[in-house]
Amino acid sequence: MQDFDVVILGAGAAGLMCAMAAGARGRRVLLLDHAAQAGSKILISGGGRCNFTNTDTAPDRFLSDNPHFAKSALKRYTARDFVALVEKHRIPFHEKTLGQLFCDGSARAVVAMLLAECDAAGVDLRLNHRITEVSRADRFRVDTDRGGFSATSLVLATGGLSIPKMGATGFSLDLARRFGLPVTATRPALVPLTFSGEELELMQPLSGVSLEVVARCGRQAFREAMLFTHRGLSGPAVLQVSSLWRPGESLTLDLLPGTDAAAFLLERKCSRPRAELRTVLGEVLPGRLAQALGAGAAQEMGNLPDKALRAVAEGLGRRRVTPSGTEGYAKAEVMGGGVDTAALSSRTLEAAAVPGLYVVGEAVDVTGWLGGYNFQWAWSSGWCAGQVA
Ligand code: FDA
């Protein structure tokens, strides 16, 4: 049995940040992971360039049963703090769009940075350790297939359920339940949506077509790109609304954001009366989509009644679609839901009922929008726990 001050389970984004922060305070930190490498989701994130934070980080960019919970941690360790760390390590980066900061080069630089900070803080990182048992008497005790460890603080940082083939598990959720902490309903989030029936028949032949839309679910709307897939819809706008969508609900799509579709079509009826509808739609939509939407009206614009054009406009500006489901955890960027925030301190992420137990990162019921917000939550929550664990 080896003794530490802090044992952190999971060497992902939140675990690495927590380890370097606790280590920097002089705590003896053990960081354990069952995988062969640390930070594997960081490595594949952002198409290999890691969208590591967002300059527009604010609490309203996060979903949770308690929308106020993330405020404290996000304020204590900000996007600017993480950017300062990236700059200290001279990692070149750029803003891609909408405040999203990406590495110019490989995401490997971010993992190397976190590992260097952990190393400097004396963190004992052990990979390829299968955790077999966790218990608590006067100290926490963690047994693995390669020996046992004890500590006064235990941090659950094993992430969520998305991408099980990369080793994602519900380990933190199960362990939290065993310690008596409530866990909210979990679901795939930031995930492509699937369709069936007539809607899928329209979408399938359009697979690969992308365009800018406004996608709406309830009161929240996102103006970003949407992509047709062979199973339905994806792309940033759809991933964003997928986190809000619940089975049975409809979404509204504006396929011509910023354009009054009815005014446009009625004007073209006058200015291009001999053109077919699909040709006119091709002025403002990708060709294949224009063909598909105009296919039913192979008449010249001048012969189409205003009422028919208004109906087409309605289908462009306020198109209601009803997903049949999602592509599930295999394709979800994150898990929605997690350890109930009601059981945790928003300042330290410590469980109120189990002193010394902390839950950080994606395992907590805090889910960011697409765009670097989930990593920022991992950094902020990991750092806050690292100040006290
Ligand atoms: P994370 O998943 O990073 O780490 C968990 C660690 O625990 C892993 O190292 C894992 O091996 C380990 N573990 C799991 N079960 C265990 C067990 N039973 N025993 C021991 N160890 C165990 N976010 C963002 O902000 N910008 C982006 O660009 C992207 N891009 C992106 C792309 C893709 C394809 C995915 C799947 C996800 C993203 N994300 C993202 C989301 C982001 O990766 C995610 O929110 C954070 O990695 C969560 O950090 P955590 O540390 O909580 O979990």
mmCIF file with all atom_site columns, N, CA and C in Angstrom, residues 333-386:
data_model
loop_
_atom_site.group_PDB
_atom_site.id
_atom_site.type_symbol
_atom_site.label_atom_id
_atom_site.label_alt_id
_atom_site.label_comp_id
_atom_site.label_asym_id
_atom_site.label_entity_id
_atom_site.label_seq_id
_atom_site.pdbx_PDB_ins_code
_atom_site.Cartn_x
_atom_site.Cartn_y
_atom_site.Cartn_z
_atom_site.occupancy
_atom_site.B_iso_or_equiv
_atom_site.pdbx_formal_charge
_atom_site.auth_seq_id
_atom_site.auth_comp_id
_atom_site.auth_asym_id
_atom_site.auth_atom_id
_atom_site.pdbx_PDB_model_num
ATOM 1   N N  . GLU A 1 333 ? -20.090 13.810 -28.831 1.00 0.00 ? 333 GLU A N  1
ATOM 2   C CA . GLU A 1 333 ? -18.856 14.443 -28.361 1.00 0.00 ? 333 GLU A CA 1
ATOM 3   C C  . GLU A 1 333 ? -18.801 14.454 -26.839 1.00 0.00 ? 333 GLU A C  1
ATOM 4   N N  . VAL A 1 334 ? -19.941 14.541 -26.202 1.00 0.00 ? 334 VAL A N  1
ATOM 5   C CA . VAL A 1 334 ? -19.980 14.530 -24.741 1.00 0.00 ? 334 VAL A CA 1
ATOM 6   C C  . VAL A 1 334 ? -21.215 13.802 -24.215 1.00 0.00 ? 334 VAL A C  1
ATOM 7   N N  . MET A 1 335 ? -21.214 13.605 -22.910 1.00 0.00 ? 335 MET A N  1
ATOM 8   C CA . MET A 1 335 ? -22.393 13.050 -22.224 1.00 0.00 ? 335 MET A CA 1
ATOM 9   C C  . MET A 1 335 ? -23.135 14.201 -21.558 1.00 0.00 ? 335 MET A C  1
ATOM 10  N N  . GLY A 1 336 ? -24.453 14.258 -21.732 1.00 0.00 ? 336 GLY A N  1
ATOM 11  C CA . GLY A 1 336 ? -25.264 15.210 -20.975 1.00 0.00 ? 336 GLY A CA 1
ATOM 12  C C  . GLY A 1 336 ? -25.644 14.567 -19.648 1.00 0.00 ? 336 GLY A C  1
ATOM 13  N N  . GLY A 1 337 ? -25.850 15.393 -18.613 1.00 0.00 ? 337 GLY A N  1
ATOM 14  C CA . GLY A 1 337 ? -26.174 14.843 -17.288 1.00 0.00 ? 337 GLY A CA 1
ATOM 15  C C  . GLY A 1 337 ? -24.915 14.339 -16.596 1.00 0.00 ? 337 GLY A C  1
ATOM 16  N N  . GLY A 1 338 ? -25.084 13.770 -15.406 1.00 0.00 ? 338 GLY A N  1
ATOM 17  C CA . GLY A 1 338 ? -23.925 13.269 -14.657 1.00 0.00 ? 338 GLY A CA 1
ATOM 18  C C  . GLY A 1 338 ? -24.184 13.395 -13.169 1.00 0.00 ? 338 GLY A C  1
ATOM 19  N N  . VAL A 1 339 ? -23.109 13.449 -12.386 1.00 0.00 ? 339 VAL A N  1
ATOM 20  C CA . VAL A 1 339 ? -23.267 13.534 -10.932 1.00 0.00 ? 339 VAL A CA 1
ATOM 21  C C  . VAL A 1 339 ? -24.010 14.835 -10.608 1.00 0.00 ? 339 VAL A C  1
ATOM 22  N N  . ASP A 1 340 ? -25.067 14.695 -9.841  1.00 0.00 ? 340 ASP A N  1
ATOM 23  C CA . ASP A 1 340 ? -25.966 15.816 -9.554  1.00 0.00 ? 340 ASP A CA 1
ATOM 24  C C  . ASP A 1 340 ? -25.213 16.930 -8.829  1.00 0.00 ? 340 ASP A C  1
ATOM 25  N N  . THR A 1 341 ? -25.307 18.147 -9.365  1.00 0.00 ? 341 THR A N  1
ATOM 26  C CA . THR A 1 341 ? -24.575 19.264 -8.765  1.00 0.00 ? 341 THR A CA 1
ATOM 27  C C  . THR A 1 341 ? -25.087 19.584 -7.360  1.00 0.00 ? 341 THR A C  1
ATOM 28  N N  . ALA A 1 342 ? -26.306 19.156 -7.051  1.00 0.00 ? 342 ALA A N  1
ATOM 29  C CA . ALA A 1 342 ? -26.864 19.433 -5.721  1.00 0.00 ? 342 ALA A CA 1
ATOM 30  C C  . ALA A 1 342 ? -26.011 18.786 -4.627  1.00 0.00 ? 342 ALA A C  1
ATOM 31  N N  . ALA A 1 343 ? -25.252 17.755 -5.011  1.00 0.00 ? 343 ALA A N  1
ATOM 32  C CA . ALA A 1 343 ? -24.444 17.049 -4.016  1.00 0.00 ? 343 ALA A CA 1
ATOM 33  C C  . ALA A 1 343 ? -23.042 17.625 -3.880  1.00 0.00 ? 343 ALA A C  1
ATOM 34  N N  . LEU A 1 344 ? -22.702 18.614 -4.726  1.00 0.00 ? 344 LEU A N  1
ATOM 35  C CA . LEU A 1 344 ? -21.316 19.101 -4.782  1.00 0.00 ? 344 LEU A CA 1
ATOM 36  C C  . LEU A 1 344 ? -21.222 20.583 -4.433  1.00 0.00 ? 344 LEU A C  1
ATOM 37  N N  . SER A 1 345 ? -20.063 20.977 -3.898  1.00 0.00 ? 345 SER A N  1
ATOM 38  C CA . SER A 1 345 ? -19.799 22.406 -3.697  1.00 0.00 ? 345 SER A CA 1
ATOM 39  C C  . SER A 1 345 ? -19.452 23.027 -5.041  1.00 0.00 ? 345 SER A C  1
ATOM 40  N N  . SER A 1 346 ? -20.086 24.147 -5.393  1.00 0.00 ? 346 SER A N  1
ATOM 41  C CA . SER A 1 346 ? -19.786 24.771 -6.682  1.00 0.00 ? 346 SER A CA 1
ATOM 42  C C  . SER A 1 346 ? -18.399 25.414 -6.644  1.00 0.00 ? 346 SER A C  1
ATOM 43  N N  . ARG A 1 347 ? -17.885 25.685 -5.438  1.00 0.00 ? 347 ARG A N  1
ATOM 44  C CA . ARG A 1 347 ? -16.578 26.333 -5.320  1.00 0.00 ? 347 ARG A CA 1
ATOM 45  C C  . ARG A 1 347 ? -15.426 25.338 -5.404  1.00 0.00 ? 347 ARG A C  1
ATOM 46  N N  . THR A 1 348 ? -15.635 24.157 -4.802  1.00 0.00 ? 348 THR A N  1
ATOM 47  C CA . THR A 1 348 ? -14.517 23.202 -4.712  1.00 0.00 ? 348 THR A CA 1
ATOM 48  C C  . THR A 1 348 ? -14.800 21.872 -5.397  1.00 0.00 ? 348 THR A C  1
ATOM 49  N N  . LEU A 1 349 ? -16.039 21.608 -5.786  1.00 0.00 ? 349 LEU A N  1
ATOM 50  C CA . LEU A 1 349 ? -16.452 20.341 -6.390  1.00 0.00 ? 349 LEU A CA 1
ATOM 51  C C  . LEU A 1 349 ? -16.368 19.176 -5.401  1.00 0.00 ? 349 LEU A C  1
ATOM 52  N N  . GLU A 1 350 ? -16.312 19.500 -4.115  1.00 0.00 ? 350 GLU A N  1
ATOM 53  C CA . GLU A 1 350 ? -16.271 18.454 -3.097  1.00 0.00 ? 350 GLU A CA 1
ATOM 54  C C  . GLU A 1 350 ? -17.701 18.003 -2.769  1.00 0.00 ? 350 GLU A C  1
ATOM 55  N N  . ALA A 1 351 ? -17.843 16.705 -2.508  1.00 0.00 ? 351 ALA A N  1
ATOM 56  C CA . ALA A 1 351 ? -19.168 16.183 -2.157  1.00 0.00 ? 351 ALA A CA 1
ATOM 57  C C  . ALA A 1 351 ? -19.487 16.577 -0.719  1.00 0.00 ? 351 ALA A C  1
ATOM 58  N N  . ALA A 1 352 ? -20.619 17.225 -0.512  1.00 0.00 ? 352 ALA A N  1
ATOM 59  C CA . ALA A 1 352 ? -20.958 17.705 0.833   1.00 0.00 ? 352 ALA A CA 1
ATOM 60  C C  . ALA A 1 352 ? -21.073 16.553 1.821   1.00 0.00 ? 352 ALA A C  1
ATOM 61  N N  . ALA A 1 353 ? -21.602 15.422 1.359   1.00 0.00 ? 353 ALA A N  1
ATOM 62  C CA . ALA A 1 353 ? -21.847 14.303 2.273   1.00 0.00 ? 353 ALA A CA 1
ATOM 63  C C  . ALA A 1 353 ? -20.636 13.401 2.474   1.00 0.00 ? 353 ALA A C  1
ATOM 64  N N  . VAL A 1 354 ? -19.618 13.570 1.623   1.00 0.00 ? 354 VAL A N  1
ATOM 65  C CA . VAL A 1 354 ? -18.430 12.704 1.729   1.00 0.00 ? 354 VAL A CA 1
ATOM 66  C C  . VAL A 1 354 ? -17.179 13.586 1.691   1.00 0.00 ? 354 VAL A C  1
ATOM 67  N N  . PRO A 1 355 ? -16.775 14.144 2.837   1.00 0.00 ? 355 PRO A N  1
ATOM 68  C CA . PRO A 1 355 ? -15.611 15.030 2.848   1.00 0.00 ? 355 PRO A CA 1
ATOM 69  C C  . PRO A 1 355 ? -14.394 14.327 2.237   1.00 0.00 ? 355 PRO A C  1
ATOM 70  N N  . GLY A 1 356 ? -13.669 15.063 1.373   1.00 0.00 ? 356 GLY A N  1
ATOM 71  C CA . GLY A 1 356 ? -12.485 14.497 0.737   1.00 0.00 ? 356 GLY A CA 1
ATOM 72  C C  . GLY A 1 356 ? -12.761 13.883 -0.627  1.00 0.00 ? 356 GLY A C  1
ATOM 73  N N  . LEU A 1 357 ? -14.041 13.732 -0.979  1.00 0.00 ? 357 LEU A N  1
ATOM 74  C CA . LEU A 1 357 ? -14.388 13.174 -2.298  1.00 0.00 ? 357 LEU A CA 1
ATOM 75  C C  . LEU A 1 357 ? -14.765 14.325 -3.241  1.00 0.00 ? 357 LEU A C  1
ATOM 76  N N  . TYR A 1 358 ? -14.163 14.343 -4.419  1.00 0.00 ? 358 TYR A N  1
ATOM 77  C CA . TYR A 1 358 ? -14.404 15.407 -5.404  1.00 0.00 ? 358 TYR A CA 1
ATOM 78  C C  . TYR A 1 358 ? -14.821 14.779 -6.740  1.00 0.00 ? 358 TYR A C  1
ATOM 79  N N  . VAL A 1 359 ? -15.649 15.490 -7.495  1.00 0.00 ? 359 VAL A N  1
ATOM 80  C CA . VAL A 1 359 ? -16.006 15.035 -8.846  1.00 0.00 ? 359 VAL A CA 1
ATOM 81  C C  . VAL A 1 359 ? -15.773 16.206 -9.791  1.00 0.00 ? 359 VAL A C  1
ATOM 82  N N  . VAL A 1 360 ? -15.023 15.987 -10.878 1.00 0.00 ? 360 VAL A N  1
ATOM 83  C CA . VAL A 1 360 ? -14.685 17.086 -11.798 1.00 0.00 ? 360 VAL A CA 1
ATOM 84  C C  . VAL A 1 360 ? -14.917 16.665 -13.248 1.00 0.00 ? 360 VAL A C  1
ATOM 85  N N  . GLY A 1 361 ? -14.947 17.659 -14.134 1.00 0.00 ? 361 GLY A N  1
ATOM 86  C CA . GLY A 1 361 ? -15.014 17.398 -15.571 1.00 0.00 ? 361 GLY A CA 1
ATOM 87  C C  . GLY A 1 361 ? -16.373 16.916 -16.027 1.00 0.00 ? 361 GLY A C  1
ATOM 88  N N  . GLU A 1 362 ? -16.346 16.108 -17.072 1.00 0.00 ? 362 GLU A N  1
ATOM 89  C CA . GLU A 1 362 ? -17.582 15.688 -17.743 1.00 0.00 ? 362 GLU A CA 1
ATOM 90  C C  . GLU A 1 362 ? -18.462 14.797 -16.875 1.00 0.00 ? 362 GLU A C  1
ATOM 91  N N  . ALA A 1 363 ? -17.899 14.195 -15.849 1.00 0.00 ? 363 ALA A N  1
ATOM 92  C CA . ALA A 1 363 ? -18.686 13.322 -14.968 1.00 0.00 ? 363 ALA A CA 1
ATOM 93  C C  . ALA A 1 363 ? -19.741 14.121 -14.190 1.00 0.00 ? 363 ALA A C  1
ATOM 94  N N  . VAL A 1 364 ? -19.540 15.434 -14.104 1.00 0.00 ? 364 VAL A N  1
ATOM 95  C CA . VAL A 1 364 ? -20.491 16.292 -13.381 1.00 0.00 ? 364 VAL A CA 1
ATOM 96  C C  . VAL A 1 364 ? -21.618 16.697 -14.349 1.00 0.00 ? 364 VAL A C  1
ATOM 97  N N  . ASP A 1 365 ? -22.803 16.937 -13.826 1.00 0.00 ? 365 ASP A N  1
ATOM 98  C CA . ASP A 1 365 ? -23.929 17.383 -14.653 1.00 0.00 ? 365 ASP A CA 1
ATOM 99  C C  . ASP A 1 365 ? -23.744 18.841 -15.084 1.00 0.00 ? 365 ASP A C  1
ATOM 100 N N  . VAL A 1 366 ? -22.711 19.059 -15.893 1.00 0.00 ? 366 VAL A N  1
ATOM 101 C CA . VAL A 1 366 ? -22.467 20.356 -16.530 1.00 0.00 ? 366 VAL A CA 1
ATOM 102 C C  . VAL A 1 366 ? -21.990 20.032 -17.944 1.00 0.00 ? 366 VAL A C  1
ATOM 103 N N  . THR A 1 367 ? -22.743 20.477 -18.937 1.00 0.00 ? 367 THR A N  1
ATOM 104 C CA . THR A 1 367 ? -22.416 20.146 -20.330 1.00 0.00 ? 367 THR A CA 1
ATOM 105 C C  . THR A 1 367 ? -22.314 21.430 -21.131 1.00 0.00 ? 367 THR A C  1
ATOM 106 N N  . GLY A 1 368 ? -21.159 21.636 -21.738 1.00 0.00 ? 368 GLY A N  1
ATOM 107 C CA . GLY A 1 368 ? -20.949 22.873 -22.486 1.00 0.00 ? 368 GLY A CA 1
ATOM 108 C C  . GLY A 1 368 ? -21.494 22.788 -23.901 1.00 0.00 ? 368 GLY A C  1
ATOM 109 N N  . TRP A 1 369 ? -21.693 23.957 -24.497 1.00 0.00 ? 369 TRP A N  1
ATOM 110 C CA . TRP A 1 369 ? -21.982 24.031 -25.921 1.00 0.00 ? 369 TRP A CA 1
ATOM 111 C C  . TRP A 1 369 ? -20.758 23.513 -26.676 1.00 0.00 ? 369 TRP A C  1
ATOM 112 N N  . LEU A 1 370 ? -20.943 23.305 -27.954 1.00 0.00 ? 370 LEU A N  1
ATOM 113 C CA . LEU A 1 370 ? -19.827 23.023 -28.845 1.00 0.00 ? 370 LEU A CA 1
ATOM 114 C C  . LEU A 1 370 ? -18.962 24.279 -28.945 1.00 0.00 ? 370 LEU A C  1
ATOM 115 N N  . GLY A 1 371 ? -17.636 24.110 -29.015 1.00 0.00 ? 371 GLY A N  1
ATOM 116 C CA . GLY A 1 371 ? -16.807 25.301 -29.254 1.00 0.00 ? 371 GLY A CA 1
ATOM 117 C C  . GLY A 1 371 ? -15.746 25.547 -28.203 1.00 0.00 ? 371 GLY A C  1
ATOM 118 N N  . GLY A 1 372 ? -15.269 24.496 -27.524 1.00 0.00 ? 372 GLY A N  1
ATOM 119 C CA . GLY A 1 372 ? -14.202 24.669 -26.540 1.00 0.00 ? 372 GLY A CA 1
ATOM 120 C C  . GLY A 1 372 ? -14.712 24.810 -25.119 1.00 0.00 ? 372 GLY A C  1
ATOM 121 N N  . TYR A 1 373 ? -16.035 24.850 -24.951 1.00 0.00 ? 373 TYR A N  1
ATOM 122 C CA . TYR A 1 373 ? -16.613 25.057 -23.617 1.00 0.00 ? 373 TYR A CA 1
ATOM 123 C C  . TYR A 1 373 ? -16.445 23.830 -22.720 1.00 0.00 ? 373 TYR A C  1
ATOM 124 N N  . ASN A 1 374 ? -16.460 22.639 -23.304 1.00 0.00 ? 374 ASN A N  1
ATOM 125 C CA . ASN A 1 374 ? -16.336 21.453 -22.445 1.00 0.00 ? 374 ASN A CA 1
ATOM 126 C C  . ASN A 1 374 ? -14.933 21.314 -21.869 1.00 0.00 ? 374 ASN A C  1
ATOM 127 N N  . PHE A 1 375 ? -13.931 21.661 -22.688 1.00 0.00 ? 375 PHE A N  1
ATOM 128 C CA . PHE A 1 375 ? -12.584 21.658 -22.103 1.00 0.00 ? 375 PHE A CA 1
ATOM 129 C C  . PHE A 1 375 ? -12.468 22.733 -21.029 1.00 0.00 ? 375 PHE A C  1
ATOM 130 N N  . GLN A 1 376 ? -13.053 23.911 -21.271 1.00 0.00 ? 376 GLN A N  1
ATOM 131 C CA . GLN A 1 376 ? -12.947 24.965 -20.254 1.00 0.00 ? 376 GLN A CA 1
ATOM 132 C C  . GLN A 1 376 ? -13.573 24.499 -18.943 1.00 0.00 ? 376 GLN A C  1
ATOM 133 N N  . TRP A 1 377 ? -14.681 23.756 -19.036 1.00 0.00 ? 377 TRP A N  1
ATOM 134 C CA . TRP A 1 377 ? -15.277 23.228 -17.810 1.00 0.00 ? 377 TRP A CA 1
ATOM 135 C C  . TRP A 1 377 ? -14.319 22.235 -17.131 1.00 0.00 ? 377 TRP A C  1
ATOM 136 N N  . ALA A 1 378 ? -13.669 21.417 -17.947 1.00 0.00 ? 378 ALA A N  1
ATOM 137 C CA . ALA A 1 378 ? -12.702 20.454 -17.384 1.00 0.00 ? 378 ALA A CA 1
ATOM 138 C C  . ALA A 1 378 ? -11.566 21.209 -16.683 1.00 0.00 ? 378 ALA A C  1
ATOM 139 N N  . TRP A 1 379 ? -11.023 22.250 -17.363 1.00 0.00 ? 379 TRP A N  1
ATOM 140 C CA . TRP A 1 379 ? -9.917  23.013 -16.730 1.00 0.00 ? 379 TRP A CA 1
ATOM 141 C C  . TRP A 1 379 ? -10.405 23.691 -15.442 1.00 0.00 ? 379 TRP A C  1
ATOM 142 N N  . SER A 1 380 ? -11.559 24.373 -15.512 1.00 0.00 ? 380 SER A N  1
ATOM 143 C CA . SER A 1 380 ? -12.035 25.168 -14.374 1.00 0.00 ? 380 SER A CA 1
ATOM 144 C C  . SER A 1 380 ? -12.377 24.279 -13.186 1.00 0.00 ? 380 SER A C  1
ATOM 145 N N  . SER A 1 381 ? -13.116 23.201 -13.447 1.00 0.00 ? 381 SER A N  1
ATOM 146 C CA . SER A 1 381 ? -13.521 22.336 -12.328 1.00 0.00 ? 381 SER A CA 1
ATOM 147 C C  . SER A 1 381 ? -12.308 21.594 -11.760 1.00 0.00 ? 381 SER A C  1
ATOM 148 N N  . GLY A 1 382 ? -11.411 21.134 -12.659 1.00 0.00 ? 382 GLY A N  1
ATOM 149 C CA . GLY A 1 382 ? -10.208 20.439 -12.184 1.00 0.00 ? 382 GLY A CA 1
ATOM 150 C C  . GLY A 1 382 ? -9.346  21.359 -11.343 1.00 0.00 ? 382 GLY A C  1
ATOM 151 N N  . TRP A 1 383 ? -9.178  22.594 -11.796 1.00 0.00 ? 383 TRP A N  1
ATOM 152 C CA . TRP A 1 383 ? -8.341  23.558 -11.071 1.00 0.00 ? 383 TRP A CA 1
ATOM 153 C C  . TRP A 1 383 ? -8.932  23.839 -9.688  1.00 0.00 ? 383 TRP A C  1
ATOM 154 N N  . CYS A 1 384 ? -10.256 24.047 -9.626  1.00 0.00 ? 384 CYS A N  1
ATOM 155 C CA . CYS A 1 384 ? -10.891 24.385 -8.337  1.00 0.00 ? 384 CYS A CA 1
ATOM 156 C C  . CYS A 1 384 ? -10.706 23.250 -7.330  1.00 0.00 ? 384 CYS A C  1
ATOM 157 N N  . ALA A 1 385 ? -10.913 22.009 -7.772  1.00 0.00 ? 385 ALA A N  1
ATOM 158 C CA . ALA A 1 385 ? -10.709 20.878 -6.854  1.00 0.00 ? 385 ALA A CA 1
ATOM 159 C C  . ALA A 1 385 ? -9.233  20.802 -6.450  1.00 0.00 ? 385 ALA A C  1
ATOM 160 N N  . GLY A 1 386 ? -8.359  21.118 -7.420  1.00 0.00 ? 386 GLY A N  1
ATOM 161 C CA . GLY A 1 386 ? -6.916  21.062 -7.145  1.00 0.00 ? 386 GLY A CA 1
ATOM 162 C C  . GLY A 1 386 ? -6.446  22.091 -6.124  1.00 0.00 ? 386 GLY A C  1
#
